[in-house]
Amino acid sequence: MRLSRYFLPVLKENPAEAQIVSHRYMLRAGMIKQQAAGIYSWLPLGYRVLRRIEQIVHEEQVRAGHIPLLMPTLQPADLWRESGRYDDYGQEMLRIRDRHERDMLYGPTNEEMITDIFRSHVSSYKDLPLTLYHIQWKFRDEMRPRFGVMRGREFLMKDGYNFDVDRDSALHAYNRHMVSYLRTYERMGLTAIPMRAASGPIGGDNTHEFLVLANTGESEVFYDDRVTALKLGAREIDYDNRAQVAAVCEEFTTLYARTDETHDAAVFDRVPEAHRKVGRGIEVGQIFYFGTKYSESMGATVVTAEGTKVPVEMGSHGIGVSRLLGAIIEASHDDKGIIWPEGVTPFPVGIVNLKQGDGAADAACEGLYRALAAKGLEALYDDRDERAGAKFATMDLIGLPWRITVGPRGLANGVVEVTCRRTGESEEMSPEAAVDRIAQVYAGI
Ligand code: ATP
Ligand code: MG
């Protein structure tokens, strides 16, 4: 993408309404525009990151054997009357009436609708296990929408629902989700710690929230800091292997890690003092096992191998896709701007032409741009007629992890400069070597 032809409305001034750094940088970097309280347009740069995050979520869900579909944003109220949640949900639910006076709502979540789909088509244990998920906009009329996309009213969520014949299978589905979520967050460059949670309006006994540590997080968290060093890494997971998946969950949930809702001071006191930490965290996902809460009230049953009819066992599992942009920025920035992890960056690399209009510099930039594209890497090429300082400031603000700087002086010696946004370190090398270096970084991503 050539910056001269792109739409990147960066702001010079700090927007007064933004209280936290991620909101400030998303506005300044021209990623989002607020249209009403808690409702945003996703401008091209923000949209690219959102799509990238979605793609990672899809890949890891499919890897775990879960099946994508798409349910609508608008739902009939009658489904929610069946489960009893139409009245329970309160003012967070946006209620709408259509021209025929039918009660509708903008979905805050989809347990009822997915249960309705299930009961219409599945009636035998032979069709199980089954996990269906979608990535779809939700609406919750939050009392205090704030912090930009972090607590919006309209927001993008991945929500998945497992259907199983018995409790053990449903617990395996729960564990499968935990492991697939750990891998999802790791690919985004995040450490998200599973913490035992309280269940709230969805109901259920087993539930964990995934928290990214950040001072601006809304949840108070208590943890053994050794939990932050745990990594899945490149290990192979066989998602059908119940024992292996359960062992990974145990590895990640044995050390103390809880939010204020489930915190137990007596248990926390047993953590060695040097490792006992209190901080704040951003909830980027939550998994629930709730058994037959919806299948019983909505009549979703299956016939077991023994021929008995039982309500299907269920759980639901969510990832805050749009909130993740804010969480990643909170976890990865400096005073100049965002520092995107390679896994989610809107462009893998930026090219800065120090002297637009100089024949050699222009030709070298074009050459780099095409050579990178040939390796599947779409660079953002700053080909504007701007001062070098302004170009660097824009690149630093929008946070591309790598930058190649091209100028007549370096080219006279046959070199360009490759700079890592995170460390600030630069190295001179030939344009060919620069392309290889960037390609190598992204080879495993
Ligand atoms: P919170 O406690 O932050 O209000 P929640 O527990 O009500 O969230 P869930 O029902 O668990 O939310 O939804 C799954 C995920 O969706 C959450 O973990 C969070 O990442 C995201 N999410 C929930 N509410 C919002 C919101 N208002 N704006 C953006 N993301 C949200
Ligand atoms: Mg939650």
GROMACS .gro file of N, CA and C in nm, residues 298-442:
model
  435
  298MET      N    1  -3.517  -2.517   2.701
  298MET     CA    2  -3.556  -2.501   2.561
  298MET      C    3  -3.580  -2.635   2.490
  299GLY      N    4  -3.573  -2.744   2.563
  299GLY     CA    5  -3.605  -2.874   2.505
  299GLY      C    6  -3.508  -2.921   2.400
  300ALA      N    7  -3.377  -2.910   2.426
  300ALA     CA    8  -3.277  -2.963   2.332
  300ALA      C    9  -3.225  -3.095   2.390
  301THR      N   10  -3.273  -3.205   2.331
  301THR     CA   11  -3.238  -3.336   2.387
  301THR      C   12  -3.168  -3.422   2.283
  302VAL      N   13  -3.096  -3.525   2.334
  302VAL     CA   14  -3.039  -3.625   2.244
  302VAL      C   15  -3.067  -3.764   2.301
  303VAL      N   16  -3.075  -3.860   2.211
  303VAL     CA   17  -3.091  -3.998   2.254
  303VAL      C   18  -2.951  -4.058   2.270
  304THR      N   19  -2.924  -4.117   2.387
  304THR     CA   20  -2.791  -4.172   2.415
  304THR      C   21  -2.776  -4.311   2.351
  305ALA      N   22  -2.655  -4.366   2.359
  305ALA     CA   23  -2.628  -4.499   2.304
  305ALA      C   24  -2.716  -4.604   2.370
  306GLU      N   25  -2.756  -4.578   2.494
  306GLU     CA   26  -2.843  -4.673   2.567
  306GLU      C   27  -2.990  -4.652   2.533
  307GLY      N   28  -3.018  -4.552   2.450
  307GLY     CA   29  -3.157  -4.531   2.408
  307GLY      C   30  -3.238  -4.439   2.498
  308THR      N   31  -3.174  -4.373   2.593
  308THR     CA   32  -3.250  -4.279   2.675
  308THR      C   33  -3.235  -4.136   2.622
  309LYS      N   34  -3.342  -4.059   2.644
  309LYS     CA   35  -3.343  -3.922   2.595
  309LYS      C   36  -3.296  -3.829   2.708
  310VAL      N   37  -3.189  -3.752   2.682
  310VAL     CA   38  -3.138  -3.662   2.787
  310VAL      C   39  -3.118  -3.522   2.730
  311PRO      N   40  -3.129  -3.421   2.819
  311PRO     CA   41  -3.096  -3.285   2.772
  311PRO      C   42  -2.948  -3.279   2.740
  312VAL      N   43  -2.913  -3.210   2.629
  312VAL     CA   44  -2.774  -3.207   2.586
  312VAL      C   45  -2.691  -3.120   2.681
  313GLU      N   46  -2.565  -3.161   2.702
  313GLU     CA   47  -2.472  -3.087   2.788
  313GLU      C   48  -2.407  -2.976   2.706
  314MET      N   49  -2.401  -2.857   2.764
  314MET     CA   50  -2.350  -2.742   2.686
  314MET      C   51  -2.250  -2.655   2.762
  315GLY      N   52  -2.179  -2.575   2.686
  315GLY     CA   53  -2.095  -2.470   2.743
  315GLY      C   54  -2.087  -2.358   2.642
  316SER      N   55  -2.046  -2.239   2.685
  316SER     CA   56  -2.026  -2.131   2.588
  316SER      C   57  -1.895  -2.060   2.619
  317HIS      N   58  -1.835  -2.005   2.513
  317HIS     CA   59  -1.696  -1.964   2.520
  317HIS      C   60  -1.676  -1.840   2.433
  318GLY      N   61  -1.629  -1.730   2.493
  318GLY     CA   62  -1.621  -1.604   2.419
  318GLY      C   63  -1.483  -1.543   2.417
  319ILE      N   64  -1.453  -1.478   2.305
  319ILE     CA   65  -1.331  -1.398   2.294
  319ILE      C   66  -1.371  -1.257   2.253
  320GLY      N   67  -1.319  -1.158   2.321
  320GLY     CA   68  -1.350  -1.018   2.288
  320GLY      C   69  -1.261  -0.971   2.174
  321VAL      N   70  -1.307  -0.997   2.051
  321VAL     CA   71  -1.223  -0.971   1.933
  321VAL      C   72  -1.187  -0.822   1.922
  322SER      N   73  -1.288  -0.733   1.930
  322SER     CA   74  -1.255  -0.590   1.916
  322SER      C   75  -1.182  -0.538   2.040
  323ARG      N   76  -1.216  -0.589   2.159
  323ARG     CA   77  -1.144  -0.546   2.279
  323ARG      C   78  -0.996  -0.582   2.271
  324LEU      N   79  -0.966  -0.690   2.200
  324LEU     CA   80  -0.826  -0.734   2.192
  324LEU      C   81  -0.734  -0.627   2.134
  325LEU      N   82  -0.785  -0.546   2.041
  325LEU     CA   83  -0.698  -0.440   1.987
  325LEU      C   84  -0.650  -0.348   2.098
  326GLY      N   85  -0.745  -0.309   2.184
  326GLY     CA   86  -0.708  -0.223   2.296
  326GLY      C   87  -0.612  -0.294   2.391
  327ALA      N   88  -0.641  -0.420   2.420
  327ALA     CA   89  -0.558  -0.495   2.515
  327ALA      C   90  -0.416  -0.511   2.462
  328ILE      N   91  -0.403  -0.538   2.333
  328ILE     CA   92  -0.269  -0.556   2.275
  328ILE      C   93  -0.192  -0.425   2.284
  329ILE      N   94  -0.259  -0.314   2.255
  329ILE     CA   95  -0.189  -0.185   2.262
  329ILE      C   96  -0.150  -0.151   2.406
  330GLU      N   97  -0.242  -0.179   2.501
  330GLU     CA   98  -0.206  -0.154   2.642
  330GLU      C   99  -0.081  -0.232   2.679
  331ALA      N  100  -0.067  -0.353   2.626
  331ALA     CA  101   0.045  -0.439   2.662
  331ALA      C  102   0.169  -0.409   2.579
  332SER      N  103   0.157  -0.334   2.470
  332SER     CA  104   0.269  -0.320   2.378
  332SER      C  105   0.272  -0.182   2.312
  333HIS      N  106   0.336  -0.088   2.379
  333HIS     CA  107   0.347   0.048   2.325
  333HIS      C  108   0.464   0.119   2.394
  334ASP      N  109   0.501   0.237   2.343
  334ASP     CA  110   0.592   0.323   2.418
  334ASP      C  111   0.544   0.466   2.402
  335ASP      N  112   0.626   0.564   2.439
  335ASP     CA  113   0.573   0.701   2.435
  335ASP      C  114   0.562   0.757   2.294
  336LYS      N  115   0.612   0.683   2.194
  336LYS     CA  116   0.597   0.730   2.056
  336LYS      C  117   0.476   0.671   1.986
  337GLY      N  118   0.425   0.560   2.039
  337GLY     CA  119   0.309   0.500   1.974
  337GLY      C  120   0.296   0.352   2.001
  338ILE      N  121   0.223   0.288   1.910
  338ILE     CA  122   0.193   0.146   1.923
  338ILE      C  123   0.315   0.064   1.881
  339ILE      N  124   0.331  -0.056   1.937
  339ILE     CA  125   0.432  -0.151   1.888
  339ILE      C  126   0.358  -0.281   1.859
  340TRP      N  127   0.315  -0.303   1.735
  340TRP     CA  128   0.236  -0.423   1.705
  340TRP      C  129   0.323  -0.548   1.712
  341PRO      N  130   0.274  -0.652   1.778
  341PRO     CA  131   0.339  -0.782   1.764
  341PRO      C  132   0.326  -0.827   1.618
  342GLU      N  133   0.423  -0.901   1.569
  342GLU     CA  134   0.422  -0.942   1.427
  342GLU      C  135   0.293  -1.016   1.389
  343GLY      N  136   0.237  -1.091   1.482
  343GLY     CA  137   0.119  -1.172   1.451
  343GLY      C  138  -0.004  -1.092   1.411
  344VAL      N  139  -0.015  -0.968   1.456
  344VAL     CA  140  -0.139  -0.893   1.430
  344VAL      C  141  -0.116  -0.761   1.357
  345THR      N  142   0.006  -0.731   1.323
  345THR     CA  143   0.035  -0.598   1.266
  345THR      C  144  -0.044  -0.571   1.138
  346PRO      N  145  -0.089  -0.447   1.117
  346PRO     CA  146  -0.167  -0.417   0.996
  346PRO      C  147  -0.085  -0.433   0.869
  347PHE      N  148   0.044  -0.397   0.875
  347PHE     CA  149   0.138  -0.421   0.764
  347PHE      C  150   0.265  -0.478   0.826
  348PRO      N  151   0.328  -0.574   0.762
  348PRO     CA  152   0.446  -0.635   0.823
  348PRO      C  153   0.564  -0.540   0.834
  349VAL      N  154   0.572  -0.444   0.740
  349VAL     CA  155   0.689  -0.357   0.737
  349VAL      C  156   0.652  -0.225   0.670
  350GLY      N  157   0.720  -0.118   0.712
  350GLY     CA  158   0.703   0.012   0.648
  350GLY      C  159   0.828   0.047   0.571
  351ILE      N  160   0.809   0.117   0.457
  351ILE     CA  161   0.925   0.166   0.382
  351ILE      C  162   0.921   0.318   0.389
  352VAL      N  163   1.029   0.379   0.435
  352VAL     CA  164   1.036   0.524   0.441
  352VAL      C  165   1.136   0.574   0.338
  353ASN      N  166   1.087   0.652   0.246
  353ASN     CA  167   1.172   0.715   0.144
  353ASN      C  168   1.213   0.852   0.197
  354LEU      N  169   1.343   0.868   0.227
  354LEU     CA  170   1.389   0.994   0.286
  354LEU      C  171   1.390   1.108   0.185
  355LYS      N  172   1.395   1.076   0.057
  355LYS     CA  173   1.399   1.183  -0.043
  355LYS      C  174   1.312   1.149  -0.163
  356GLN      N  175   1.182   1.169  -0.142
  356GLN     CA  176   1.088   1.142  -0.250
  356GLN      C  177   1.122   1.230  -0.369
  357GLY      N  178   1.123   1.172  -0.486
  357GLY     CA  179   1.156   1.251  -0.605
  357GLY      C  180   1.301   1.231  -0.648
  358ASP      N  181   1.382   1.176  -0.561
  358ASP     CA  182   1.520   1.141  -0.598
  358ASP      C  183   1.514   1.010  -0.675
  359GLY      N  184   1.568   1.012  -0.796
  359GLY     CA  185   1.554   0.896  -0.885
  359GLY      C  186   1.598   0.766  -0.822
  360ALA      N  187   1.718   0.767  -0.761
  360ALA     CA  188   1.772   0.643  -0.704
  360ALA      C  189   1.689   0.596  -0.584
  361ALA      N  190   1.650   0.691  -0.498
  361ALA     CA  191   1.572   0.655  -0.378
  361ALA      C  192   1.435   0.600  -0.420
  362ASP      N  193   1.370   0.668  -0.513
  362ASP     CA  194   1.238   0.621  -0.558
  362ASP      C  195   1.248   0.481  -0.617
  363ALA      N  196   1.351   0.460  -0.701
  363ALA     CA  197   1.364   0.329  -0.766
  363ALA      C  198   1.393   0.220  -0.664
  364ALA      N  199   1.478   0.251  -0.566
  364ALA     CA  200   1.510   0.150  -0.464
  364ALA      C  201   1.385   0.115  -0.382
  365CYS      N  202   1.306   0.215  -0.348
  365CYS     CA  203   1.182   0.190  -0.270
  365CYS      C  204   1.086   0.103  -0.351
  366GLU      N  205   1.069   0.139  -0.478
  366GLU     CA  206   0.979   0.059  -0.563
  366GLU      C  207   1.028  -0.085  -0.570
  367GLY      N  208   1.160  -0.101  -0.583
  367GLY     CA  209   1.219  -0.235  -0.591
  367GLY      C  210   1.192  -0.315  -0.464
  368LEU      N  211   1.212  -0.249  -0.349
  368LEU     CA  212   1.186  -0.316  -0.220
  368LEU      C  213   1.038  -0.354  -0.208
  369TYR      N  214   0.954  -0.260  -0.246
  369TYR     CA  215   0.810  -0.279  -0.235
  369TYR      C  216   0.768  -0.403  -0.315
  370ARG      N  217   0.822  -0.414  -0.437
  370ARG     CA  218   0.785  -0.528  -0.522
  370ARG      C  219   0.848  -0.658  -0.474
  371ALA      N  220   0.972  -0.651  -0.428
  371ALA     CA  221   1.039  -0.773  -0.381
  371ALA      C  222   0.969  -0.828  -0.256
  372LEU      N  223   0.925  -0.739  -0.169
  372LEU     CA  224   0.852  -0.783  -0.049
  372LEU      C  225   0.718  -0.847  -0.089
  373ALA      N  226   0.649  -0.780  -0.182
  373ALA     CA  227   0.519  -0.832  -0.228
  373ALA      C  228   0.536  -0.972  -0.287
  374ALA      N  229   0.647  -0.992  -0.359
  374ALA     CA  230   0.671  -1.123  -0.421
  374ALA      C  231   0.686  -1.230  -0.313
  375LYS      N  232   0.723  -1.191  -0.193
  375LYS     CA  233   0.733  -1.286  -0.083
  375LYS      C  234   0.607  -1.287   0.004
  376GLY      N  235   0.502  -1.226  -0.047
  376GLY     CA  236   0.374  -1.229   0.025
  376GLY      C  237   0.365  -1.126   0.137
  377LEU      N  238   0.453  -1.026   0.135
  377LEU     CA  239   0.455  -0.925   0.242
  377LEU      C  240   0.413  -0.790   0.185
  378GLU      N  241   0.298  -0.740   0.231
  378GLU     CA  242   0.252  -0.611   0.180
  378GLU      C  243   0.307  -0.498   0.267
  379ALA      N  244   0.401  -0.423   0.212
  379ALA     CA  245   0.461  -0.312   0.288
  379ALA      C  246   0.371  -0.190   0.282
  380LEU      N  247   0.383  -0.103   0.383
  380LEU     CA  248   0.323   0.029   0.374
  380LEU      C  249   0.436   0.124   0.335
  381TYR      N  250   0.428   0.176   0.215
  381TYR     CA  251   0.536   0.257   0.159
  381TYR      C  252   0.500   0.404   0.176
  382ASP      N  253   0.578   0.475   0.258
  382ASP     CA  254   0.554   0.619   0.276
  382ASP      C  255   0.621   0.694   0.162
  383ASP      N  256   0.542   0.718   0.059
  383ASP     CA  257   0.592   0.784  -0.062
  383ASP      C  258   0.545   0.929  -0.068
  384ARG      N  259   0.505   0.982   0.049
  384ARG     CA  260   0.459   1.121   0.049
  384ARG      C  261   0.578   1.217   0.043
  385ASP      N  262   0.551   1.336  -0.004
  385ASP     CA  263   0.655   1.437  -0.010
  385ASP      C  264   0.658   1.509   0.125
  386GLU      N  265   0.714   1.445   0.225
  386GLU     CA  266   0.712   1.495   0.363
  386GLU      C  267   0.854   1.494   0.417
  387ARG      N  268   0.875   1.567   0.526
  387ARG     CA  269   1.006   1.563   0.593
  387ARG      C  270   1.028   1.424   0.655
  388ALA      N  271   1.156   1.387   0.666
  388ALA     CA  272   1.189   1.257   0.724
  388ALA      C  273   1.132   1.245   0.865
  389GLY      N  274   1.145   1.353   0.943
  389GLY     CA  275   1.098   1.349   1.083
  389GLY      C  276   0.949   1.316   1.092
  390ALA      N  277   0.871   1.375   1.002
  390ALA     CA  278   0.727   1.350   1.003
  390ALA      C  279   0.697   1.206   0.964
  391LYS      N  280   0.774   1.155   0.866
  391LYS     CA  281   0.753   1.016   0.824
  391LYS      C  282   0.787   0.919   0.937
  392PHE      N  283   0.897   0.945   1.007
  392PHE     CA  284   0.934   0.858   1.120
  392PHE      C  285   0.828   0.863   1.230
  393ALA      N  286   0.777   0.983   1.257
  393ALA     CA  287   0.678   0.997   1.363
  393ALA      C  288   0.552   0.916   1.330
  394THR      N  289   0.510   0.921   1.203
  394THR     CA  290   0.391   0.845   1.163
  394THR      C  291   0.417   0.695   1.177
  395MET      N  292   0.533   0.649   1.130
  395MET     CA  293   0.565   0.506   1.139
  395MET      C  294   0.569   0.461   1.286
  396ASP      N  295   0.630   0.544   1.371
  396ASP     CA  296   0.638   0.506   1.513
  396ASP      C  297   0.498   0.502   1.575
  397LEU      N  298   0.414   0.598   1.540
  397LEU     CA  299   0.279   0.604   1.596
  397LEU      C  300   0.197   0.482   1.555
  398ILE      N  301   0.200   0.446   1.428
  398ILE     CA  302   0.115   0.335   1.383
  398ILE      C  303   0.177   0.200   1.415
  399GLY      N  304   0.304   0.199   1.453
  399GLY     CA  305   0.360   0.083   1.522
  399GLY      C  306   0.398  -0.038   1.440
  400LEU      N  307   0.428  -0.021   1.310
  400LEU     CA  308   0.470  -0.139   1.233
  400LEU      C  309   0.600  -0.192   1.294
  401PRO      N  310   0.612  -0.324   1.311
  401PRO     CA  311   0.727  -0.379   1.385
  401PRO      C  312   0.861  -0.357   1.316
  402TRP      N  313   0.861  -0.339   1.183
  402TRP     CA  314   0.987  -0.321   1.109
  402TRP      C  315   0.974  -0.205   1.013
  403ARG      N  316   1.087  -0.137   0.992
  403ARG     CA  317   1.090  -0.025   0.901
  403ARG      C  318   1.217  -0.036   0.816
  404ILE      N  319   1.204  -0.011   0.687
  404ILE     CA  320   1.322  -0.001   0.602
  404ILE      C  321   1.332   0.144   0.557
  405THR      N  322   1.445   0.206   0.587
  405THR     CA  323   1.465   0.346   0.554
  405THR      C  324   1.562   0.356   0.435
  406VAL      N  325   1.518   0.433   0.336
  406VAL     CA  326   1.594   0.442   0.211
  406VAL      C  327   1.629   0.588   0.183
  407GLY      N  328   1.758   0.617   0.164
  407GLY     CA  329   1.797   0.755   0.132
  407GLY      C  330   1.916   0.755   0.037
  408PRO      N  331   1.935   0.868  -0.032
  408PRO     CA  332   2.043   0.875  -0.132
  408PRO      C  333   2.180   0.844  -0.073
  409ARG      N  334   2.205   0.888   0.052
  409ARG     CA  335   2.338   0.869   0.108
  409ARG      C  336   2.369   0.721   0.129
  410GLY      N  337   2.278   0.648   0.186
  410GLY     CA  338   2.297   0.504   0.205
  410GLY      C  339   2.309   0.431   0.073
  411LEU      N  340   2.221   0.471  -0.021
  411LEU     CA  341   2.221   0.402  -0.150
  411LEU      C  342   2.355   0.418  -0.223
  412ALA      N  343   2.421   0.532  -0.202
  412ALA     CA  344   2.553   0.553  -0.263
  412ALA      C  345   2.651   0.446  -0.217
  413ASN      N  346   2.627   0.394  -0.094
  413ASN     CA  347   2.710   0.284  -0.042
  413ASN      C  348   2.643   0.148  -0.059
  414GLY      N  349   2.533   0.147  -0.131
  414GLY     CA  350   2.465   0.020  -0.157
  414GLY      C  351   2.382  -0.033  -0.040
  415VAL      N  352   2.349   0.053   0.058
  415VAL     CA  353   2.274   0.002   0.174
  415VAL      C  354   2.146   0.080   0.204
  416VAL      N  355   2.055   0.010   0.270
  416VAL     CA  356   1.936   0.071   0.332
  416VAL      C  357   1.944   0.035   0.481
  417GLU      N  358   1.852   0.092   0.559
  417GLU     CA  359   1.858   0.069   0.703
  417GLU      C  360   1.733  -0.009   0.747
  418VAL      N  361   1.754  -0.115   0.824
  418VAL     CA  362   1.641  -0.192   0.877
  418VAL      C  363   1.631  -0.165   1.027
  419THR      N  364   1.513  -0.119   1.071
  419THR     CA  365   1.497  -0.081   1.211
  419THR      C  366   1.385  -0.162   1.276
  420CYS      N  367   1.414  -0.212   1.395
  420CYS     CA  368   1.315  -0.285   1.473
  420CYS      C  369   1.242  -0.185   1.563
  421ARG      N  370   1.110  -0.178   1.551
  421ARG     CA  371   1.031  -0.081   1.628
  421ARG      C  372   1.044  -0.106   1.778
  422ARG      N  373   1.050  -0.234   1.818
  422ARG     CA  374   1.048  -0.266   1.960
  422ARG      C  375   1.178  -0.226   2.030
  423THR      N  376   1.292  -0.260   1.967
  423THR     CA  377   1.421  -0.231   2.033
  423THR      C  378   1.479  -0.097   1.989
  424GLY      N  379   1.432  -0.047   1.876
  424GLY     CA  380   1.489   0.077   1.823
  424GLY      C  381   1.622   0.054   1.753
  425GLU      N  382   1.668  -0.070   1.748
  425GLU     CA  383   1.798  -0.098   1.687
  425GLU      C  384   1.790  -0.097   1.535
  426SER      N  385   1.894  -0.039   1.474
  426SER     CA  386   1.900  -0.031   1.328
  426SER      C  387   2.024  -0.102   1.276
  427GLU      N  388   2.012  -0.151   1.155
  427GLU     CA  389   2.126  -0.218   1.093
  427GLU      C  390   2.125  -0.183   0.945
  428GLU      N  391   2.244  -0.157   0.891
  428GLU     CA  392   2.253  -0.128   0.748
  428GLU      C  393   2.282  -0.256   0.672
  429MET      N  394   2.219  -0.268   0.556
  429MET     CA  395   2.244  -0.387   0.472
  429MET      C  396   2.196  -0.357   0.330
  430SER      N  397   2.227  -0.447   0.239
  430SER     CA  398   2.182  -0.426   0.101
  430SER      C  399   2.030  -0.441   0.096
  431PRO      N  400   1.965  -0.382  -0.005
  431PRO     CA  401   1.820  -0.399  -0.016
  431PRO      C  402   1.779  -0.546  -0.022
  432GLU      N  403   1.857  -0.628  -0.091
  432GLU     CA  404   1.823  -0.772  -0.102
  432GLU      C  405   1.826  -0.837   0.037
  433ALA      N  406   1.930  -0.804   0.114
  433ALA     CA  407   1.941  -0.862   0.249
  433ALA      C  408   1.826  -0.814   0.338
  434ALA      N  409   1.783  -0.688   0.316
  434ALA     CA  410   1.673  -0.634   0.397
  434ALA      C  411   1.545  -0.713   0.371
  435VAL      N  412   1.520  -0.743   0.244
  435VAL     CA  413   1.400  -0.821   0.209
  435VAL      C  414   1.409  -0.960   0.273
  436ASP      N  415   1.526  -1.021   0.265
  436ASP     CA  416   1.542  -1.155   0.323
  436ASP      C  417   1.522  -1.151   0.475
  437ARG      N  418   1.578  -1.048   0.537
  437ARG     CA  419   1.564  -1.036   0.684
  437ARG      C  420   1.417  -1.029   0.724
  438ILE      N  421   1.339  -0.943   0.657
  438ILE     CA  422   1.197  -0.927   0.691
  438ILE      C  423   1.122  -1.058   0.662
  439ALA      N  424   1.154  -1.119   0.550
  439ALA     CA  425   1.086  -1.245   0.513
  439ALA      C  426   1.114  -1.352   0.619
  440GLN      N  427   1.237  -1.352   0.670
  440GLN     CA  428   1.275  -1.451   0.771
  440GLN      C  429   1.194  -1.431   0.899
  441VAL      N  430   1.177  -1.304   0.939
  441VAL     CA  431   1.101  -1.274   1.061
  441VAL      C  432   0.959  -1.330   1.050
  442TYR      N  433   0.899  -1.315   0.931
  442TYR     CA  434   0.759  -1.353   0.916
  442TYR      C  435   0.740  -1.498   0.870
   0.00000   0.00000   0.00000
